[in-house]
mmCIF file of C-alpha atoms in Angstrom:
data_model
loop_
_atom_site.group_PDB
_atom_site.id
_atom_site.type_symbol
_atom_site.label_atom_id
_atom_site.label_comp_id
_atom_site.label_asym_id
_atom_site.label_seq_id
_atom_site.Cartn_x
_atom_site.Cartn_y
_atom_site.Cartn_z
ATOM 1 C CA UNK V 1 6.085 6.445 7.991
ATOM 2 C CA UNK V 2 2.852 4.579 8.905
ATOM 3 C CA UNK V 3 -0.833 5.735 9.296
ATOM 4 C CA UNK V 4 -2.574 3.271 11.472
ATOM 5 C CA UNK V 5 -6.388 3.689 11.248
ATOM 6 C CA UNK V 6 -9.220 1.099 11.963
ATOM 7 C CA UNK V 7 -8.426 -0.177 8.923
ATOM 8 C CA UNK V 8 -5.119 -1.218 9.122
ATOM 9 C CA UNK V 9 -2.716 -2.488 12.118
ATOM 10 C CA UNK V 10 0.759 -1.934 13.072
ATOM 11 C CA UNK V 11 3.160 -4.734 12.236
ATOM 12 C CA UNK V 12 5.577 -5.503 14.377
ATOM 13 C CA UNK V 13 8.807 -6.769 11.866
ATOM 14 C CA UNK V 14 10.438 -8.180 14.702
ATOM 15 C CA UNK V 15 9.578 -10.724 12.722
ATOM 16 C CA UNK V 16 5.810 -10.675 13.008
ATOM 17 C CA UNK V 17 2.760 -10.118 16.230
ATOM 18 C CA UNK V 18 2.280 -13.139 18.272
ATOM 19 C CA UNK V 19 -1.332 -15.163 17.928
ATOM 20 C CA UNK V 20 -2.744 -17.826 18.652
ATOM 21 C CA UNK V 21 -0.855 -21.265 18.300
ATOM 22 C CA UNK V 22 -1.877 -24.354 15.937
ATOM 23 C CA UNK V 23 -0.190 -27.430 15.165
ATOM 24 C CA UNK V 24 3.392 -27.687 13.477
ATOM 25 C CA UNK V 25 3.784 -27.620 9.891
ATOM 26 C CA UNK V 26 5.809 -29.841 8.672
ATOM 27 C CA UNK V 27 7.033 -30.686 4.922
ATOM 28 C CA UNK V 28 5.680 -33.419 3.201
ATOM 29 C CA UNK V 29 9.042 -34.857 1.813
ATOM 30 C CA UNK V 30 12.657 -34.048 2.130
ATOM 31 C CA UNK V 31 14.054 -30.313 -0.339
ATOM 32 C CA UNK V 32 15.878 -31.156 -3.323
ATOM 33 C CA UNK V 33 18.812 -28.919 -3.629
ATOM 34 C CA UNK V 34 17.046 -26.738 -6.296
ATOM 35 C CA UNK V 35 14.192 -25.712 -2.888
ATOM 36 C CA UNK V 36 17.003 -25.985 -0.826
ATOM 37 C CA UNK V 37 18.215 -23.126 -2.040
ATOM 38 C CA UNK V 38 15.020 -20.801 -1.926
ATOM 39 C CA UNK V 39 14.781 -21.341 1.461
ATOM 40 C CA UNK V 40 15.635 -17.826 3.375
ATOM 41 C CA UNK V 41 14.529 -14.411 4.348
ATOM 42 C CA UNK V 42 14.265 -11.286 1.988
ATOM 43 C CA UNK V 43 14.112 -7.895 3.225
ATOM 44 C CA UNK V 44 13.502 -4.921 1.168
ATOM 45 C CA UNK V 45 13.767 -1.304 3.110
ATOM 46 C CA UNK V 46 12.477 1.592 1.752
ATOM 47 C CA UNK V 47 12.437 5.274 2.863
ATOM 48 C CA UNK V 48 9.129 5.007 3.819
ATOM 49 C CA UNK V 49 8.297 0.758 3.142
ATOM 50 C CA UNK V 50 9.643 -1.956 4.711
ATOM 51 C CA UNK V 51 9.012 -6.159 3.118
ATOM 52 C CA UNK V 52 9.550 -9.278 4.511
ATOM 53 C CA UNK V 53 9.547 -12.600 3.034
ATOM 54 C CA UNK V 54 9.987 -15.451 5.033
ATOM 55 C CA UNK V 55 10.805 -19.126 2.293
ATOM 56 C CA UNK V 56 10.959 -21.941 5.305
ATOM 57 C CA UNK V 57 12.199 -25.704 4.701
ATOM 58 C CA UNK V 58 8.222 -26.320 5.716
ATOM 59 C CA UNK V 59 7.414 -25.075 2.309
ATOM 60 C CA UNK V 60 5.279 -22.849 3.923
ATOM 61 C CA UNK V 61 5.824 -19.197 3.527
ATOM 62 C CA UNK V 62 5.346 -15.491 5.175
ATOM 63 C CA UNK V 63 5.451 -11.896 3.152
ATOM 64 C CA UNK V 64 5.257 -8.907 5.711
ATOM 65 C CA UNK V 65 4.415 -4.717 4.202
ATOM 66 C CA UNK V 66 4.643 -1.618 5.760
ATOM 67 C CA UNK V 67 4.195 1.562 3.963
ATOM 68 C CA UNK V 68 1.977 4.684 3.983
ATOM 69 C CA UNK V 69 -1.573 3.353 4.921
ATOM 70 C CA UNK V 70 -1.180 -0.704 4.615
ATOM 71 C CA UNK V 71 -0.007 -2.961 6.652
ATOM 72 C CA UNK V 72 0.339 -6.401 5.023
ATOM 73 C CA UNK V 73 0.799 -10.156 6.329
ATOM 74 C CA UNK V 74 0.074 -12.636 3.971
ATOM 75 C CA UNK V 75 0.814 -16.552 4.260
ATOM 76 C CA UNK V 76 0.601 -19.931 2.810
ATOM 77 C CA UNK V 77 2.498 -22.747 0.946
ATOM 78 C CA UNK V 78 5.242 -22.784 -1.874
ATOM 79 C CA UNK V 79 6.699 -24.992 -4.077
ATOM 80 C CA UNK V 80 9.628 -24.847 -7.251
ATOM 81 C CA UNK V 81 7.650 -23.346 -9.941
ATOM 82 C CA UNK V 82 7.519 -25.986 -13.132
ATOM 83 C CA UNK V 83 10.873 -24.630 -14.877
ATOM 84 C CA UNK V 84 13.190 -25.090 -11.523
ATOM 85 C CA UNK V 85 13.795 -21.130 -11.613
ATOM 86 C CA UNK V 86 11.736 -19.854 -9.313
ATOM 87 C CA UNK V 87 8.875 -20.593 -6.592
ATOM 88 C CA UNK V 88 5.230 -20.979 -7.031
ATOM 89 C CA UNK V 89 3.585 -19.626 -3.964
ATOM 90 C CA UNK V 90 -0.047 -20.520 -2.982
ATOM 91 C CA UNK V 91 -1.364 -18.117 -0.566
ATOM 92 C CA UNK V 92 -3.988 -19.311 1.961
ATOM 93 C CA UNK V 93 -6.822 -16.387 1.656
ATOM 94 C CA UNK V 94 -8.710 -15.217 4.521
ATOM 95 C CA UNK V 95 -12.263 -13.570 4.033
ATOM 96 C CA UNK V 96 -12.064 -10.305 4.520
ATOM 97 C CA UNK V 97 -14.281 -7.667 3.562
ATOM 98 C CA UNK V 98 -13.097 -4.890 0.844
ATOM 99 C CA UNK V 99 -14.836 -1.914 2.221
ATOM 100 C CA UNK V 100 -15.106 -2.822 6.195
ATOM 101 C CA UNK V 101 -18.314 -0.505 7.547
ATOM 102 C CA UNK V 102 -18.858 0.304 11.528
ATOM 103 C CA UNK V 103 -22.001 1.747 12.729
ATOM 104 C CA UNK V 104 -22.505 3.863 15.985
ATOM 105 C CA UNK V 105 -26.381 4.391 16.709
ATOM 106 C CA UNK V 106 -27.395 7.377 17.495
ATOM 107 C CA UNK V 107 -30.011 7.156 20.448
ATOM 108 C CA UNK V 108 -32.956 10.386 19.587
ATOM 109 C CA UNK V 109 -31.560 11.183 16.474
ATOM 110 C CA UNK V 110 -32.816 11.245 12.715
ATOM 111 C CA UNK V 111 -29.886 11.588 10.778
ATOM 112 C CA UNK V 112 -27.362 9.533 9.076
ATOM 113 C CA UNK V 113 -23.868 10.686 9.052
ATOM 114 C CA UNK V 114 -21.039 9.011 7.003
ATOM 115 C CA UNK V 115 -17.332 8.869 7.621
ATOM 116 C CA UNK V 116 -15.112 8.120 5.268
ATOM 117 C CA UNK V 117 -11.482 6.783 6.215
ATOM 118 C CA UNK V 118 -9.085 9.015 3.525
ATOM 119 C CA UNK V 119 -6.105 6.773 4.474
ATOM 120 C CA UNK V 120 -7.194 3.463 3.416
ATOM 121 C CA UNK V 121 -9.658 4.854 0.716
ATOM 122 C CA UNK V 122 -6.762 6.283 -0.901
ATOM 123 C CA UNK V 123 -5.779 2.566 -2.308
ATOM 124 C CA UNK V 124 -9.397 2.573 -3.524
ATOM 125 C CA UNK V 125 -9.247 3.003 -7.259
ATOM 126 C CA UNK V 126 -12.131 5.374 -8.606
ATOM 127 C CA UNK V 127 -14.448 5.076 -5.268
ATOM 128 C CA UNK V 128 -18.041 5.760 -5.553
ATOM 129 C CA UNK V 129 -20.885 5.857 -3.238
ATOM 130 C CA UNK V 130 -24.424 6.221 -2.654
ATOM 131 C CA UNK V 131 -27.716 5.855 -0.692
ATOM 132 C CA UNK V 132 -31.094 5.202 -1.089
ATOM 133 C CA UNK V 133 -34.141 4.980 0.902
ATOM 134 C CA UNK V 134 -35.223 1.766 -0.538
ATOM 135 C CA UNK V 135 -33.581 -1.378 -1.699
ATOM 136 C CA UNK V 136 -33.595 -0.756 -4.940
ATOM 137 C CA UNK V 137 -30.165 -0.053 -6.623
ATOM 138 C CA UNK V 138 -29.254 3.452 -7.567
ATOM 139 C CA UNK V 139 -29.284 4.282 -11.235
ATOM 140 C CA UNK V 140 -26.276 6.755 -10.471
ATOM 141 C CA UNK V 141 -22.920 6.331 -8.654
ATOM 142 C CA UNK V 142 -21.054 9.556 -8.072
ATOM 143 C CA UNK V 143 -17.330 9.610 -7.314
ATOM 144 C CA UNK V 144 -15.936 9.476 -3.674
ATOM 145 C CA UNK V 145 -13.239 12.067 -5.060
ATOM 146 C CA UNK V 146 -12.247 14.420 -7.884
ATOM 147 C CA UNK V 147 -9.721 12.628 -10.267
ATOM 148 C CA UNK V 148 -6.828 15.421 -9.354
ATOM 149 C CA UNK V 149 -7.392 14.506 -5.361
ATOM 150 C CA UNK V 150 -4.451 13.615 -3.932
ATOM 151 C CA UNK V 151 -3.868 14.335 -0.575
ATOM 152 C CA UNK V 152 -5.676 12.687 1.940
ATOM 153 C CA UNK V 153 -7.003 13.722 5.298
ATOM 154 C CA UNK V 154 -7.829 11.042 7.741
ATOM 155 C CA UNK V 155 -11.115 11.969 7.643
ATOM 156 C CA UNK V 156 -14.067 12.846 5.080
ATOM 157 C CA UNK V 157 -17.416 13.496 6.305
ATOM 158 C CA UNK V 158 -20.237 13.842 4.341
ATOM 159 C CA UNK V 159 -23.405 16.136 5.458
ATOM 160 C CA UNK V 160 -26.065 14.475 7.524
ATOM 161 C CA UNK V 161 -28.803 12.589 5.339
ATOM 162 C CA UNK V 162 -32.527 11.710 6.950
ATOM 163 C CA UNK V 163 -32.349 8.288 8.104
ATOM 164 C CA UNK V 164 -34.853 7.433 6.125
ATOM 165 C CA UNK V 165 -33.459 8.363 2.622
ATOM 166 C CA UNK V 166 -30.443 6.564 3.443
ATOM 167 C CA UNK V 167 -31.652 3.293 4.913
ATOM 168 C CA UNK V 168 -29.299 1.635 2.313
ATOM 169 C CA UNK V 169 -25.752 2.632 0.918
ATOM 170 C CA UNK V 170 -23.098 1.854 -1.590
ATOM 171 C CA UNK V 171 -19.687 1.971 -1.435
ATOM 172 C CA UNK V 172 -17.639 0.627 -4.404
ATOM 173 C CA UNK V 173 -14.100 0.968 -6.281
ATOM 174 C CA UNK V 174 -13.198 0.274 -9.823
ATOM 175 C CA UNK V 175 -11.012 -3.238 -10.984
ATOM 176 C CA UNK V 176 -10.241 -5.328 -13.609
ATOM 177 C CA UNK V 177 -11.792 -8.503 -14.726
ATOM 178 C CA UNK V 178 -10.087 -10.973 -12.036
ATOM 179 C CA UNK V 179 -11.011 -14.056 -14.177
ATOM 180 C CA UNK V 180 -8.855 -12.986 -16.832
ATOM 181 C CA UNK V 181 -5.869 -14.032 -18.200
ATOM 182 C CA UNK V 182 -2.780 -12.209 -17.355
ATOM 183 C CA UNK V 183 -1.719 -10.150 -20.042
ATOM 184 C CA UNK V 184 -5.177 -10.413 -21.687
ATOM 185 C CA UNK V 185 -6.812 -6.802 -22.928
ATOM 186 C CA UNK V 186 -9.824 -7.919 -20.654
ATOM 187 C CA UNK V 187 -7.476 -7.859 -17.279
ATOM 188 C CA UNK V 188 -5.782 -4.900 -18.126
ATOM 189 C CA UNK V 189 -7.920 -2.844 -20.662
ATOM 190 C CA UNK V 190 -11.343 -1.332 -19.270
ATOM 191 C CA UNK V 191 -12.240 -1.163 -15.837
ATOM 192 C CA UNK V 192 -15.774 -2.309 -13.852
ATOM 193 C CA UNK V 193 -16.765 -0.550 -10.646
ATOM 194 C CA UNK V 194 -17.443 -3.754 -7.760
ATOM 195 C CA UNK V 195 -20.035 -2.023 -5.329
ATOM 196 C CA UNK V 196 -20.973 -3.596 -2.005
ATOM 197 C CA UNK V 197 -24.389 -2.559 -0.529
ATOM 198 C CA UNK V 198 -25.030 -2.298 2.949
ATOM 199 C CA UNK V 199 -28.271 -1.774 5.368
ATOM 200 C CA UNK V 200 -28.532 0.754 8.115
ATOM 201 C CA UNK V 201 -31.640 -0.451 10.403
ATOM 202 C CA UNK V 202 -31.911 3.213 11.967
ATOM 203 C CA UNK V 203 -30.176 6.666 12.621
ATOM 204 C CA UNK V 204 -26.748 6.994 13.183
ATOM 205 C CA UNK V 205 -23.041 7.372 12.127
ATOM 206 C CA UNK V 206 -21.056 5.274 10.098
ATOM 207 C CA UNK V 207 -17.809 4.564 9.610
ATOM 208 C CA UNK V 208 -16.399 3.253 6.081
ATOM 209 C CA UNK V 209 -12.335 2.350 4.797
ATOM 210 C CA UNK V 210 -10.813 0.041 2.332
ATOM 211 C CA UNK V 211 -9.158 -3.285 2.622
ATOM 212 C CA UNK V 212 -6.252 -2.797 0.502
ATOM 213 C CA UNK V 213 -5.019 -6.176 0.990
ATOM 214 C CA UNK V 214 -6.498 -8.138 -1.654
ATOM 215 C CA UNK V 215 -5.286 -5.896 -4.438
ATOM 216 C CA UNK V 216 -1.509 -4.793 -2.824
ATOM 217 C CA UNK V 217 0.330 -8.101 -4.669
ATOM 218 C CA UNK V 218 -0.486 -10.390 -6.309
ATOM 219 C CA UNK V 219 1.401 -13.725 -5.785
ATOM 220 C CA UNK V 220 -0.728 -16.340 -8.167
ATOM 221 C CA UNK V 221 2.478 -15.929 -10.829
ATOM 222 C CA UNK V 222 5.764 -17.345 -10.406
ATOM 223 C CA UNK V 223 8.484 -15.622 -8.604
ATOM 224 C CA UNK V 224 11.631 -15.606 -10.182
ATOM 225 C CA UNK V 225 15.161 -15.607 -8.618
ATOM 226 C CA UNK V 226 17.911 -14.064 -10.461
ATOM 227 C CA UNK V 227 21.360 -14.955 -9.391
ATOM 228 C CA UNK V 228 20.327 -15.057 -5.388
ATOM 229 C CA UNK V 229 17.677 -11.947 -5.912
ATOM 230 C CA UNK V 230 14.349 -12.978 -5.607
ATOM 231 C CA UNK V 231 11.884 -10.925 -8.283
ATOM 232 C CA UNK V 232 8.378 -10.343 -7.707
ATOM 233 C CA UNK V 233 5.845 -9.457 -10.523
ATOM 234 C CA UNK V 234 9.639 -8.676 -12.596
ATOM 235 C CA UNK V 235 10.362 -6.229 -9.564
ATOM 236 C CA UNK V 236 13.494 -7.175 -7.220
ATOM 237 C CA UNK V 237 12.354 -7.913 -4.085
ATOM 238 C CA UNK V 238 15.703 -8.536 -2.090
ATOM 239 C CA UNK V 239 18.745 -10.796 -1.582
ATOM 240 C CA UNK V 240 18.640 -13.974 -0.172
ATOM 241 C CA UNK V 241 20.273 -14.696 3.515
ATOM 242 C CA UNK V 242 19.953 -17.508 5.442
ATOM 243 C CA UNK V 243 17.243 -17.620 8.472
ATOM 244 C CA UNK V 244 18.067 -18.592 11.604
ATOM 245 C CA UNK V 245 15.270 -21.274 13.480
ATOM 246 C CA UNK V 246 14.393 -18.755 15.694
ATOM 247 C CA UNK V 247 13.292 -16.355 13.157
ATOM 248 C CA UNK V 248 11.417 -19.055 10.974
ATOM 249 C CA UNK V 249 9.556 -20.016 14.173
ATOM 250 C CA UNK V 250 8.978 -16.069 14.846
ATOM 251 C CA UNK V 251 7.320 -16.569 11.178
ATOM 252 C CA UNK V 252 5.892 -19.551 12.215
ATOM 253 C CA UNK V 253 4.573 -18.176 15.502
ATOM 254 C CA UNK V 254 3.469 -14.807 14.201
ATOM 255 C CA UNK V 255 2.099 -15.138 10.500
ATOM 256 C CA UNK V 256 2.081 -18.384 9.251
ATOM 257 C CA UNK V 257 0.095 -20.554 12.058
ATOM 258 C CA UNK V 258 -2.855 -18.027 12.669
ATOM 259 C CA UNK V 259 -3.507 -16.882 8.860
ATOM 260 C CA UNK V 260 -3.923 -20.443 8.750
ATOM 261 C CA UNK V 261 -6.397 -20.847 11.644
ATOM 262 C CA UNK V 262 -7.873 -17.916 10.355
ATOM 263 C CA UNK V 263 -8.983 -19.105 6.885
ATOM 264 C CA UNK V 264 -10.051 -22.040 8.878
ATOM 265 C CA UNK V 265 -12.413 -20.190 10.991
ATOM 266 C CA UNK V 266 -10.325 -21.216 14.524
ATOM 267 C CA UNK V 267 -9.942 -17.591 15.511
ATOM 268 C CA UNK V 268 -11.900 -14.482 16.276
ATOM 269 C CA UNK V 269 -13.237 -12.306 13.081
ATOM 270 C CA UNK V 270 -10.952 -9.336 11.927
ATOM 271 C CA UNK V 271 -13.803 -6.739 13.334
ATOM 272 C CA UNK V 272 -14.458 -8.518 17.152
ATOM 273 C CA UNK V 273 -10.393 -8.161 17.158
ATOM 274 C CA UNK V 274 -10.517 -4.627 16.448
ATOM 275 C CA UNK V 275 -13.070 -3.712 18.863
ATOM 276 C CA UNK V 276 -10.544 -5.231 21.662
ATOM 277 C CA UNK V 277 -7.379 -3.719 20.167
ATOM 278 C CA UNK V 278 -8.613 -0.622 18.641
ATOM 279 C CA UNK V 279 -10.294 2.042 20.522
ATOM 280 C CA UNK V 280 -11.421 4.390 17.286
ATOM 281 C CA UNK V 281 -13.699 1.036 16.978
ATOM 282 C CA UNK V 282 -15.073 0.738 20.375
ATOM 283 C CA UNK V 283 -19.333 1.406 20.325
ATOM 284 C CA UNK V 284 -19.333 0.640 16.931
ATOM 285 C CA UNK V 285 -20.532 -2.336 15.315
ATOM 286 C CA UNK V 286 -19.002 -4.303 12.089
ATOM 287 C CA UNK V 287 -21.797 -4.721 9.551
ATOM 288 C CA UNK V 288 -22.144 -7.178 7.372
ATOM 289 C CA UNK V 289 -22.614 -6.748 3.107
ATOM 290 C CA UNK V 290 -25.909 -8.151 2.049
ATOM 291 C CA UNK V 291 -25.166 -7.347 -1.711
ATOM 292 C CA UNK V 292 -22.084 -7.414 -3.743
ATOM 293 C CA UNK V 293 -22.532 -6.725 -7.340
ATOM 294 C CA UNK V 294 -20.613 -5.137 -10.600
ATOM 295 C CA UNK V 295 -21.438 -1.468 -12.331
ATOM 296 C CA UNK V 296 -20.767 -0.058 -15.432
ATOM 297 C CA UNK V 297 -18.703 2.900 -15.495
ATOM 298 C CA UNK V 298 -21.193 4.745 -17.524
ATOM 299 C CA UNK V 299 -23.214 4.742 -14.139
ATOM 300 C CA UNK V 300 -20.163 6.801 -12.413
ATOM 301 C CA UNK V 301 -22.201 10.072 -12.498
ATOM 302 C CA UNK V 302 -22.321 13.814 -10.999
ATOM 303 C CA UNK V 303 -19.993 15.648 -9.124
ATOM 304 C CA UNK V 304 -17.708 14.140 -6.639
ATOM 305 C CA UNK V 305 -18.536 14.022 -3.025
ATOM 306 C CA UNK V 306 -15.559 15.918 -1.832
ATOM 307 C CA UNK V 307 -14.155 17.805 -4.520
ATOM 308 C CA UNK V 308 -11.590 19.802 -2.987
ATOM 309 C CA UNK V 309 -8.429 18.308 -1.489
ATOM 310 C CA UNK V 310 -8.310 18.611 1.783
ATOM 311 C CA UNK V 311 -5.325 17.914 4.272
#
C-alpha cells in the first residue's frame, strides 16, 4: 500500500510517531455544547488509504494520510465555524520546500547526473525542468513527462550533462492562482507553472521529488458535519467516536506538539532529519532554492524528458 521514498515517511497510525515534547496546550475557555460535540476521532479506511482526524477539547487538532506515495500529518487549531454547523480549522504551516533537491558530489568527475523521484513526482501536476549554464532563466521549459504517462517507476534518470552547462536547474509543476477566491474562474480556470531554481557549485548527482503536502487538502474552508459525519471539501470523511485521553495525548505527543515546534523553528529541519533516518539520503546534501518564480504555460516547450512509461 505505501511507497516510502526520501520524500515521504512512514506514519505510524498508532496514533502518530513520537517527537520531541513542548508545553501543554490547553483551551482558552470552557466548550459550549455545540464544540462539545465535535470533539472526537474520525477514521476513514480505504483499500489502499488510511485518514485520521484527531478534534481534542484543546481546540487543537491532528489529520493523519496514508496512501500510494504521501504520507500526511498536518496540525493546528479549530474553532465552530460562524453558522454553528461545522468547524473552522486553522492549520499551523511548516516551511517546507515543494521540490526537495539532494546533491552527492562527485570527486574527478565532469558530469551532472539528475534523478528524478517518479513516486512523489507523480502528485506533481504538469512537471517541467531545465538547466542552464548561466543564471539566466531558460526561455523554454520542457515537460518532466508525456501527458498519457502513468505509471511510475521509482526512478527516472536523465543522461549525464557537462557540469558546466548545467551549473543551474529548474524544476517546476503547474497550479492555480492561490490568491484567488474559491470558486472564482481565476482559481480554477487556467493554470501557471511555479518553477524553483537551484545552483549546483560543481559535478555531481542530484537527487529531485515533490512535496505533495501543501497541495493534498486543503483545510482553509469550513468542514461540515452532517448528522455525526464529518465532510471535508463536501467529501465524507468519517463518523464521529469518542477519543479516549490516551489517544488525544498520542495526538498530542505525536503530531500536534512538534508541528508546532516545528513552525516555530524548535526542532531539526525536515532534510538534517532525513539524513539520520533515511539512508537513500545519507552523502547527500539538502540544497537550498535561491529563486522561486511563476511561468507561462506557453513556455512549456519540446518533447518530454521521458516519454515512454516506464515501470
Amino acid at each position: 500500500m505505501q511507497r516510502t521514498t526520501a520524500f515521504t515517511s512512514a506514519l505510524t497510525l498508532v496514533f502518530f510517531v513520537t517527537a520531541t515534547v513542548t508545553p501543554s496546550i490547553e483551551a482558552a475557555t470552557p466548550l459550549v455544547p455545540a464544540e462539545r460535540s465535535l470533539v472526537g476521532e474520525y477514521v476513514q479506511s480505504g483499500r489502499e488509504t488510511i485518514a485520521q482526524m484527531a478534534v481534542l477539547d484543546d481546540r487543537t487538532f491532528c489529520f493523519a494520510f496514508v496512501g500510494g506515495s504521501v504520507d500526511l500529518l498536518l496540525a493546528g487549531h479549530w474553532k465552530l465555524a460562524p453558522d454553528g454547523k461545522g468547524i473552522q480549522f486553522d492549520e499551523v504551516k511548516v516551511p517546507k520546500l515543494q521540490f526537495p533537491a539532494f546533491a552527492t558530489p562527485s570527486q574527478g568527475g565532469v558530469n551532472n547526473t539528475f534523478e528524478i523521484d517518479g513516486y512523489s513526482m507523480s502528485n506533481a501536476v504538469k512537471p517541467v525542468f531545465a538547466y542552464s549554464a548561466t543564471n539566466a532563466e531558460p526561455t523554454e521549459f520542457r515537460p518532466l513527462f508525456a501527458p498519457t504517462h502513468n505509471s511510475w517507476a521509482e526512478r527516472y534518470t536523465l543522461p549525464p550533462v557537462p557540469a558546466a552547462q548545467a551549473r543551474y536547474f529548474y524544476i517546476g509543476s503547474a497550479e492555480n492562482d492561490p490568491d484567488a477566491p474559491y470558486g472564482s474562474a481565476a482559481r480554477n480556470g487556467p493554470k501557471r507553472h511555479k518553477v524553483v531554481q537551484y545552483e549546483l557549485r560543481g559535478p555531481g548527482k542530484v537527487l529531485v521529488g515533490f512535496n505533495a503536502e501543501q497541495n493534498l487538502i486543503d483545510l482553509s474552508q469550513p468542514a461540515r458535519m452532517l448528522g455525526d459525519t464529518l465532510h471535508l471539501s463536501a467529501q465524507p470523511l468519517a463518523k464521529r467516536r469518542p477519543i479516549s485521553s490516551e489517544r488525544a495525548e498520542e495526538a498530542r505527543e505525536g503530531c500536534i506538539r512538534p508541528i508546532f515546534a516545528l513552525a516555530a523553528g524548535k526542532t531539526p529541519t525536515g532534510g538534517q532529519e532525513g539524513e539520520n533516518t533515511n539512508p537513500d539520503l545519507k552523502g547527500r546534501a539538502e540544497l537550498v532554492p535561491i529563486k522561486t518564480f511563476y511561468v507561462d504555460p506557453a513556455r512549456i516547450k519540446g518533447a518530454p524528458w521521458f516519454s515512454a512509461k516506464e515501470f
